[in-house]
mmCIF file of C-alpha atoms in Angstrom:
data_model
loop_
_atom_site.group_PDB
_atom_site.id
_atom_site.type_symbol
_atom_site.label_atom_id
_atom_site.label_comp_id
_atom_site.label_asym_id
_atom_site.label_seq_id
_atom_site.Cartn_x
_atom_site.Cartn_y
_atom_site.Cartn_z
ATOM 1 C CA MET A 1 -3.092 -13.934 34.041
ATOM 2 C CA ILE A 2 -2.743 -13.904 37.835
ATOM 3 C CA LEU A 3 -6.503 -14.246 38.284
ATOM 4 C CA ARG A 4 -6.705 -17.158 35.908
ATOM 5 C CA THR A 5 -3.871 -18.947 37.666
ATOM 6 C CA ALA A 6 -5.616 -18.529 41.003
ATOM 7 C CA VAL A 7 -8.801 -19.999 39.598
ATOM 8 C CA GLN A 8 -6.965 -22.967 38.154
ATOM 9 C CA ALA A 9 -5.313 -23.591 41.522
ATOM 10 C CA ARG A 10 -8.761 -24.196 43.042
ATOM 11 C CA LEU A 11 -9.928 -26.758 40.477
ATOM 12 C CA ILE A 12 -12.115 -29.541 41.829
ATOM 13 C CA ALA A 13 -12.411 -32.953 40.207
ATOM 14 C CA THR A 14 -16.093 -33.852 40.561
ATOM 15 C CA ASN A 15 -15.542 -37.244 38.973
ATOM 16 C CA PRO A 16 -12.061 -38.736 39.394
ATOM 17 C CA ALA A 17 -12.688 -41.097 36.496
ATOM 18 C CA GLU A 18 -13.187 -38.162 34.157
ATOM 19 C CA GLY A 19 -10.232 -36.174 35.510
ATOM 20 C CA VAL A 20 -10.094 -32.502 36.429
ATOM 21 C CA LYS A 21 -12.498 -30.200 34.637
ATOM 22 C CA LEU A 22 -10.672 -27.075 33.502
ATOM 23 C CA PRO A 23 -12.347 -23.665 33.601
ATOM 24 C CA ARG A 24 -13.588 -22.303 30.330
ATOM 25 C CA ASP A 25 -11.139 -20.134 28.428
ATOM 26 C CA ARG A 26 -13.111 -16.893 28.189
ATOM 27 C CA SER A 27 -10.551 -15.345 25.825
ATOM 28 C CA ARG A 28 -12.167 -17.251 22.973
ATOM 29 C CA ASP A 29 -15.508 -15.612 23.776
ATOM 30 C CA VAL A 30 -14.211 -12.137 22.900
ATOM 31 C CA LYS A 31 -15.892 -11.019 19.702
ATOM 32 C CA PRO A 32 -13.395 -9.618 17.212
ATOM 33 C CA VAL A 33 -13.777 -5.989 16.187
ATOM 34 C CA THR A 34 -13.741 -5.880 12.411
ATOM 35 C CA ILE A 35 -12.306 -3.139 10.236
ATOM 36 C CA SER A 36 -12.553 -2.623 6.491
ATOM 37 C CA ARG A 37 -9.494 -2.262 4.310
ATOM 38 C CA GLU A 38 -10.553 1.301 3.560
ATOM 39 C CA ASP A 39 -10.664 2.224 7.248
ATOM 40 C CA PHE A 40 -7.442 0.394 7.968
ATOM 41 C CA LEU A 41 -5.479 2.112 5.201
ATOM 42 C CA GLY A 42 -7.254 5.467 5.370
ATOM 43 C CA ARG A 43 -7.793 5.913 9.117
ATOM 44 C CA LEU A 44 -5.902 3.526 11.361
ATOM 45 C CA LEU A 45 -2.537 3.162 9.631
ATOM 46 C CA PRO A 46 -1.945 6.928 9.207
ATOM 47 C CA ALA A 47 -2.698 7.345 12.943
ATOM 48 C CA VAL A 48 0.097 4.940 13.938
ATOM 49 C CA PRO A 49 3.510 6.530 14.628
ATOM 50 C CA PRO A 50 5.698 6.057 11.514
ATOM 51 C CA ARG A 51 8.269 3.792 13.194
ATOM 52 C CA HIS A 52 5.504 1.354 14.203
ATOM 53 C CA ARG A 53 3.489 1.267 10.996
ATOM 54 C CA ALA A 54 5.420 -1.716 9.667
ATOM 55 C CA ILE A 55 4.447 -4.035 12.532
ATOM 56 C CA VAL A 56 0.790 -2.994 12.278
ATOM 57 C CA SER A 57 0.983 -3.546 8.517
ATOM 58 C CA THR A 58 2.489 -7.003 9.088
ATOM 59 C CA ALA A 59 -0.473 -8.091 11.215
ATOM 60 C CA ALA A 60 -3.009 -6.746 8.710
ATOM 61 C CA GLY A 61 -1.123 -7.511 5.498
ATOM 62 C CA ALA A 62 0.312 -10.938 6.349
ATOM 63 C CA GLY A 63 -1.933 -12.154 9.159
ATOM 64 C CA LEU A 64 0.861 -12.703 11.669
ATOM 65 C CA ARG A 65 0.148 -13.175 15.364
ATOM 66 C CA TRP A 66 1.780 -10.805 17.838
ATOM 67 C CA GLY A 67 4.440 -13.356 18.815
ATOM 68 C CA GLU A 68 5.236 -14.038 15.157
ATOM 69 C CA CYS A 69 5.630 -10.315 14.488
ATOM 70 C CA ALA A 70 7.785 -9.807 17.575
ATOM 71 C CA GLY A 71 9.992 -12.784 16.685
ATOM 72 C CA LEU A 72 10.492 -11.923 13.006
ATOM 73 C CA THR A 73 14.096 -11.362 11.893
ATOM 74 C CA TRP A 74 15.331 -9.757 8.689
ATOM 75 C CA SER A 75 16.737 -13.102 7.553
ATOM 76 C CA SER A 76 13.117 -14.284 7.199
ATOM 77 C CA VAL A 77 12.083 -11.314 5.042
ATOM 78 C CA ASP A 78 12.719 -11.426 1.287
ATOM 79 C CA LEU A 79 12.102 -7.937 -0.031
ATOM 80 C CA ASP A 80 13.074 -8.909 -3.588
ATOM 81 C CA ARG A 81 10.509 -11.710 -3.777
ATOM 82 C CA ALA A 82 7.955 -9.844 -1.649
ATOM 83 C CA SER A 83 7.514 -12.595 0.924
ATOM 84 C CA LEU A 84 8.340 -13.458 4.503
ATOM 85 C CA ARG A 85 8.777 -16.779 6.262
ATOM 86 C CA VAL A 86 7.454 -17.493 9.742
ATOM 87 C CA VAL A 87 9.927 -19.746 11.543
ATOM 88 C CA GLN A 88 10.197 -18.248 15.032
ATOM 89 C CA VAL A 89 8.024 -16.675 17.724
ATOM 90 C CA ALA A 90 8.644 -14.434 20.707
ATOM 91 C CA GLU A 91 7.015 -15.629 23.924
ATOM 92 C CA GLU A 92 6.711 -13.476 27.019
ATOM 93 C CA THR A 93 7.507 -15.281 30.263
ATOM 94 C CA HIS A 94 8.025 -14.243 33.892
ATOM 95 C CA GLY A 95 11.755 -14.145 33.196
ATOM 96 C CA GLY A 96 11.489 -12.036 30.061
ATOM 97 C CA ILE A 97 10.909 -12.581 26.345
ATOM 98 C CA VAL A 98 12.113 -15.883 24.876
ATOM 99 C CA LEU A 99 12.611 -16.474 21.152
ATOM 100 C CA ARG A 100 11.524 -19.987 20.196
ATOM 101 C CA PRO A 101 12.473 -21.560 16.871
ATOM 102 C CA TYR A 102 9.074 -23.079 16.079
ATOM 103 C CA PRO A 103 5.600 -21.556 15.933
ATOM 104 C CA LYS A 104 2.680 -23.092 17.821
ATOM 105 C CA SER A 105 2.103 -25.887 15.274
ATOM 106 C CA ARG A 106 3.754 -27.537 12.289
ATOM 107 C CA ALA A 107 1.459 -25.591 9.973
ATOM 108 C CA GLY A 108 2.703 -22.401 11.612
ATOM 109 C CA VAL A 109 5.979 -22.597 9.664
ATOM 110 C CA ARG A 110 4.917 -20.935 6.446
ATOM 111 C CA THR A 111 5.741 -18.458 3.691
ATOM 112 C CA VAL A 112 3.430 -15.472 3.268
ATOM 113 C CA PRO A 113 3.325 -13.069 0.294
ATOM 114 C CA LEU A 114 3.621 -9.353 1.005
ATOM 115 C CA PRO A 115 0.982 -6.953 -0.377
ATOM 116 C CA GLY A 116 2.159 -3.604 -1.684
ATOM 117 C CA PHE A 117 1.527 -1.475 1.408
ATOM 118 C CA LEU A 118 3.350 -3.967 3.648
ATOM 119 C CA LEU A 119 6.271 -4.360 1.262
ATOM 120 C CA ALA A 120 6.663 -0.581 1.115
ATOM 121 C CA ALA A 121 6.591 -0.303 4.916
ATOM 122 C CA LEU A 122 9.231 -3.016 5.351
ATOM 123 C CA ARG A 123 11.481 -1.526 2.669
ATOM 124 C CA GLU A 124 11.319 1.873 4.339
ATOM 125 C CA LEU A 125 12.144 0.326 7.710
ATOM 126 C CA HIS A 126 15.035 -1.669 6.257
ATOM 127 C CA ALA A 127 16.495 1.348 4.456
ATOM 128 C CA ALA A 128 16.428 3.429 7.614
ATOM 129 C CA ASP A 129 17.932 0.629 9.698
ATOM 130 C CA ASP A 130 20.411 -1.225 7.429
ATOM 131 C CA PRO A 131 20.280 -4.170 9.882
ATOM 132 C CA ASP A 132 22.137 -7.438 10.280
ATOM 133 C CA PRO A 133 20.052 -10.389 8.932
ATOM 134 C CA ARG A 134 19.809 -11.826 12.458
ATOM 135 C CA THR A 135 18.380 -8.583 13.818
ATOM 136 C CA LEU A 136 14.739 -8.468 14.872
ATOM 137 C CA VAL A 137 12.612 -6.516 12.435
ATOM 138 C CA PHE A 138 10.559 -4.982 15.241
ATOM 139 C CA ARG A 139 12.338 -4.089 18.467
ATOM 140 C CA ASP A 140 12.530 -1.339 21.054
ATOM 141 C CA ARG A 141 15.011 1.546 20.943
ATOM 142 C CA VAL A 142 17.772 -0.502 22.563
ATOM 143 C CA GLY A 143 17.299 -3.557 20.346
ATOM 144 C CA ARG A 144 15.212 -5.739 22.658
ATOM 145 C CA PRO A 145 12.045 -7.578 21.551
ATOM 146 C CA LEU A 146 8.873 -5.545 21.870
ATOM 147 C CA ARG A 147 6.607 -6.227 24.841
ATOM 148 C CA ARG A 148 2.951 -6.633 23.979
ATOM 149 C CA SER A 149 1.711 -4.716 27.055
ATOM 150 C CA ASN A 150 4.013 -1.742 26.428
ATOM 151 C CA PHE A 151 3.097 -1.611 22.755
ATOM 152 C CA ARG A 152 -0.604 -1.751 23.561
ATOM 153 C CA ARG A 153 -0.403 1.053 26.100
ATOM 154 C CA ARG A 154 2.042 3.378 24.353
ATOM 155 C CA VAL A 155 1.303 2.802 20.664
ATOM 156 C CA TRP A 156 -1.796 0.762 19.887
ATOM 157 C CA LEU A 157 -4.485 2.387 22.057
ATOM 158 C CA PRO A 158 -3.401 5.997 21.360
ATOM 159 C CA SER A 159 -3.419 5.165 17.645
ATOM 160 C CA LEU A 160 -7.023 3.954 17.906
ATOM 161 C CA VAL A 161 -7.965 7.224 19.587
ATOM 162 C CA ARG A 162 -6.245 9.342 16.918
ATOM 163 C CA ALA A 163 -8.007 7.289 14.217
ATOM 164 C CA GLY A 164 -11.408 7.911 15.793
ATOM 165 C CA LEU A 165 -11.836 4.201 16.571
ATOM 166 C CA LEU A 166 -11.804 4.539 20.369
ATOM 167 C CA GLY A 167 -13.454 7.370 22.271
ATOM 168 C CA GLN A 168 -13.151 10.903 20.972
ATOM 169 C CA VAL A 169 -10.935 13.980 21.352
ATOM 170 C CA VAL A 170 -12.460 17.317 20.385
ATOM 171 C CA ALA A 171 -10.723 20.705 20.140
ATOM 172 C CA THR A 172 -12.915 23.164 22.064
ATOM 173 C CA GLY A 173 -10.744 26.270 21.811
ATOM 174 C CA PRO A 174 -7.145 27.500 21.857
ATOM 175 C CA HIS A 175 -5.165 24.979 23.863
ATOM 176 C CA ARG A 176 -8.387 23.281 24.990
ATOM 177 C CA TYR A 177 -9.212 19.651 24.224
ATOM 178 C CA ARG A 178 -12.076 17.553 25.513
ATOM 179 C CA ALA A 179 -11.527 13.821 25.995
ATOM 180 C CA ILE A 180 -14.703 11.729 25.716
ATOM 181 C CA TRP A 181 -14.909 8.021 26.460
ATOM 182 C CA ALA A 182 -17.275 5.262 27.646
ATOM 183 C CA ASP A 183 -16.535 2.873 30.504
ATOM 184 C CA GLN A 184 -17.344 -0.850 30.810
ATOM 185 C CA GLU A 185 -20.946 -0.033 31.761
ATOM 186 C CA GLY A 186 -21.428 2.204 28.750
ATOM 187 C CA VAL A 187 -21.441 5.373 30.841
ATOM 188 C CA GLU A 188 -19.925 8.321 28.991
ATOM 189 C CA TRP A 189 -17.274 10.481 30.668
ATOM 190 C CA SER A 190 -15.360 13.569 29.623
ATOM 191 C CA ALA A 191 -12.442 15.675 30.808
ATOM 192 C CA GLU A 192 -10.697 18.848 29.651
ATOM 193 C CA PHE A 193 -6.984 19.153 28.838
ATOM 194 C CA THR A 194 -4.651 21.845 27.554
ATOM 195 C CA THR A 195 -2.877 19.561 25.053
ATOM 196 C CA GLU A 196 -4.193 17.070 22.549
ATOM 197 C CA ARG A 197 -1.563 14.554 23.628
ATOM 198 C CA GLU A 198 -2.873 14.542 27.199
ATOM 199 C CA ALA A 199 -6.446 14.131 25.998
ATOM 200 C CA ILE A 200 -5.490 11.192 23.767
ATOM 201 C CA ALA A 201 -3.576 9.541 26.611
ATOM 202 C CA CYS A 202 -6.606 9.894 28.895
ATOM 203 C CA VAL A 203 -8.992 8.237 26.436
ATOM 204 C CA ALA A 204 -6.473 5.498 25.674
ATOM 205 C CA ALA A 205 -6.112 4.702 29.371
ATOM 206 C CA LYS A 206 -9.772 4.863 30.372
ATOM 207 C CA ALA A 207 -11.950 3.920 27.394
ATOM 208 C CA ALA A 208 -13.417 0.424 27.353
ATOM 209 C CA GLY A 209 -13.454 -1.796 24.289
ATOM 210 C CA GLY A 210 -11.694 -1.005 21.057
ATOM 211 C CA MET A 211 -9.876 -3.191 18.580
ATOM 212 C CA ARG A 212 -7.201 -5.601 19.705
ATOM 213 C CA PHE A 213 -3.958 -5.956 17.778
ATOM 214 C CA HIS A 214 -5.006 -9.565 17.100
ATOM 215 C CA ASP A 215 -8.151 -8.295 15.363
ATOM 216 C CA LEU A 216 -5.917 -7.290 12.442
ATOM 217 C CA ARG A 217 -5.208 -10.990 11.884
ATOM 218 C CA HIS A 218 -8.944 -11.620 11.918
ATOM 219 C CA ALA A 219 -9.430 -8.807 9.392
ATOM 220 C CA TYR A 220 -6.714 -10.252 7.128
ATOM 221 C CA ALA A 221 -8.446 -13.642 6.941
ATOM 222 C CA THR A 222 -11.851 -12.052 6.465
ATOM 223 C CA TRP A 223 -10.627 -9.870 3.603
ATOM 224 C CA LEU A 224 -9.153 -12.897 1.832
ATOM 225 C CA VAL A 225 -12.263 -15.070 2.222
ATOM 226 C CA THR A 226 -14.589 -12.210 1.252
ATOM 227 C CA ASP A 227 -12.582 -11.659 -1.940
ATOM 228 C CA GLY A 228 -12.948 -15.314 -2.881
ATOM 229 C CA VAL A 229 -9.487 -16.676 -2.044
ATOM 230 C CA PRO A 230 -9.937 -20.475 -1.656
ATOM 231 C CA ILE A 231 -10.153 -21.469 1.976
ATOM 232 C CA ASN A 232 -7.285 -23.962 1.687
ATOM 233 C CA LEU A 233 -4.987 -21.116 0.613
ATOM 234 C CA VAL A 234 -6.220 -18.878 3.428
ATOM 235 C CA GLN A 235 -5.583 -21.775 5.819
ATOM 236 C CA ARG A 236 -2.005 -22.048 4.560
ATOM 237 C CA VAL A 237 -1.045 -18.392 4.951
ATOM 238 C CA MET A 238 -2.785 -18.225 8.336
ATOM 239 C CA GLY A 239 -0.812 -21.218 9.623
ATOM 240 C CA HIS A 240 -3.810 -23.329 10.665
ATOM 241 C CA GLU A 241 -3.789 -27.114 10.920
ATOM 242 C CA GLN A 242 -7.485 -27.343 9.993
ATOM 243 C CA ALA A 243 -9.502 -25.314 7.492
ATOM 244 C CA SER A 244 -12.405 -25.346 9.961
ATOM 245 C CA THR A 245 -10.317 -23.204 12.311
ATOM 246 C CA THR A 246 -9.949 -20.594 9.595
ATOM 247 C CA LEU A 247 -13.667 -20.592 8.847
ATOM 248 C CA ASN A 248 -14.936 -20.621 12.409
ATOM 249 C CA ARG A 249 -12.502 -18.274 14.112
ATOM 250 C CA TYR A 250 -11.322 -15.675 11.635
ATOM 251 C CA THR A 251 -14.223 -15.009 9.293
ATOM 252 C CA HIS A 252 -17.542 -13.313 9.859
ATOM 253 C CA THR A 253 -20.839 -12.771 8.093
ATOM 254 C CA PRO A 254 -20.835 -9.400 6.312
ATOM 255 C CA ASP A 255 -23.737 -7.042 6.925
ATOM 256 C CA ASN A 256 -24.795 -7.261 3.274
ATOM 257 C CA TYR A 257 -24.695 -11.072 3.160
ATOM 258 C CA ALA A 258 -28.242 -11.382 1.721
ATOM 259 C CA ALA A 259 -27.450 -9.119 -1.236
ATOM 260 C CA ARG A 260 -24.212 -10.993 -1.885
ATOM 261 C CA VAL A 261 -26.035 -14.338 -1.921
ATOM 262 C CA LEU A 262 -28.572 -13.012 -4.427
ATOM 263 C CA GLU A 263 -25.833 -11.518 -6.611
ATOM 264 C CA THR A 264 -24.505 -15.044 -7.099
ATOM 265 C CA PHE A 265 -27.682 -15.985 -8.986
ATOM 266 C CA ASP A 266 -28.480 -12.677 -10.676
ATOM 267 C CA GLY A 267 -26.753 -10.640 -13.316
ATOM 268 C CA SER A 268 -24.550 -12.263 -15.931
ATOM 269 C CA ALA A 269 -25.905 -15.800 -15.438
ATOM 270 C CA ALA A 270 -29.526 -14.764 -15.958
ATOM 271 C CA PHE A 271 -29.249 -14.943 -19.765
ATOM 272 C CA LEU A 272 -28.733 -18.727 -19.508
ATOM 273 C CA LEU A 273 -32.394 -19.221 -18.588
ATOM 274 C CA PRO A 274 -34.637 -20.042 -21.582
ATOM 275 C CA PRO A 275 -37.485 -17.629 -22.381
ATOM 276 C CA ALA A 276 -40.612 -18.137 -20.323
ATOM 277 C CA GLU A 277 -42.559 -19.568 -23.281
ATOM 278 C CA GLU A 278 -39.942 -22.310 -23.704
ATOM 279 C CA MET A 279 -40.110 -23.446 -20.103
ATOM 280 C CA PRO A 280 -41.752 -26.865 -19.556
ATOM 281 C CA SER A 281 -45.305 -26.694 -18.278
ATOM 282 C CA GLY A 282 -45.790 -26.888 -14.556
ATOM 283 C CA HIS A 283 -48.290 -29.763 -14.951
ATOM 284 C CA HIS A 284 -45.698 -31.943 -16.674
ATOM 285 C CA LEU A 285 -43.104 -31.249 -13.979
ATOM 286 C CA ASP A 286 -45.593 -32.029 -11.238
ATOM 287 C CA LYS A 287 -46.275 -35.429 -12.756
ATOM 288 C CA GLU A 288 -42.567 -36.239 -12.801
ATOM 289 C CA ASP A 289 -42.310 -35.211 -9.164
ATOM 290 C CA ASP A 290 -45.082 -37.639 -8.260
ATOM 291 C CA ASP A 291 -42.910 -40.496 -9.516
ATOM 292 C CA LEU A 292 -40.062 -39.696 -7.136
#
């Protein structure tokens, strides 16, 4: 953030009539790291500390942004109807974290249904907490809003390591653990530790890449679109003003896209074709084409 501010301070207007040309926002160039539902539920979620599984589940099971998760209060969660309402966000500023009553756009105010794994996580959290409705659902140990940077360093990255999604930690003997990671240049490094916790912390601090918390929102949208949920409904639960935003930013082409395209035309619909002997002759069709 400091670097970007410094760059913006040196902006030059090459054509006063056109105004100042802003530097390109490189954050949009970051390619999301995708994860399947099977890997999320079977690998990543079990690797997250129990008290933080609900916030990770909220990003993946309801598509909330970090600020929407951090600003969620129990008054916006309806456990009986299995839904939550996004009406407030937490924004980090130089002076601290500010709770704002409106999300980033009008479409951001929305109601989102809760899938089973997320509903279970929120119910468990609520039962252990018995909170006031105005209380933040996700907060630190003294009741303050969670900070994204602290969560990333202390919870998110170590969870990726434990799940085998960032670097590697291998037990090499009694009280011996090898931490293995790659840097920004793709060079592999390793170090030995006497505890698994130290090895995990090393990989979390030094490994390059890995999923971002925001990639769970990307995964949520991709899962919905891949399963055939109409794009206008995905747009609504994602809180987008335009459906094109949903399509362009939060979906991706699956690796087996060719097979999926062919499946659309094969299988159960094949019986609708008449037998080959009943098909019109090619000569007759060619003559009709000549008239077009």
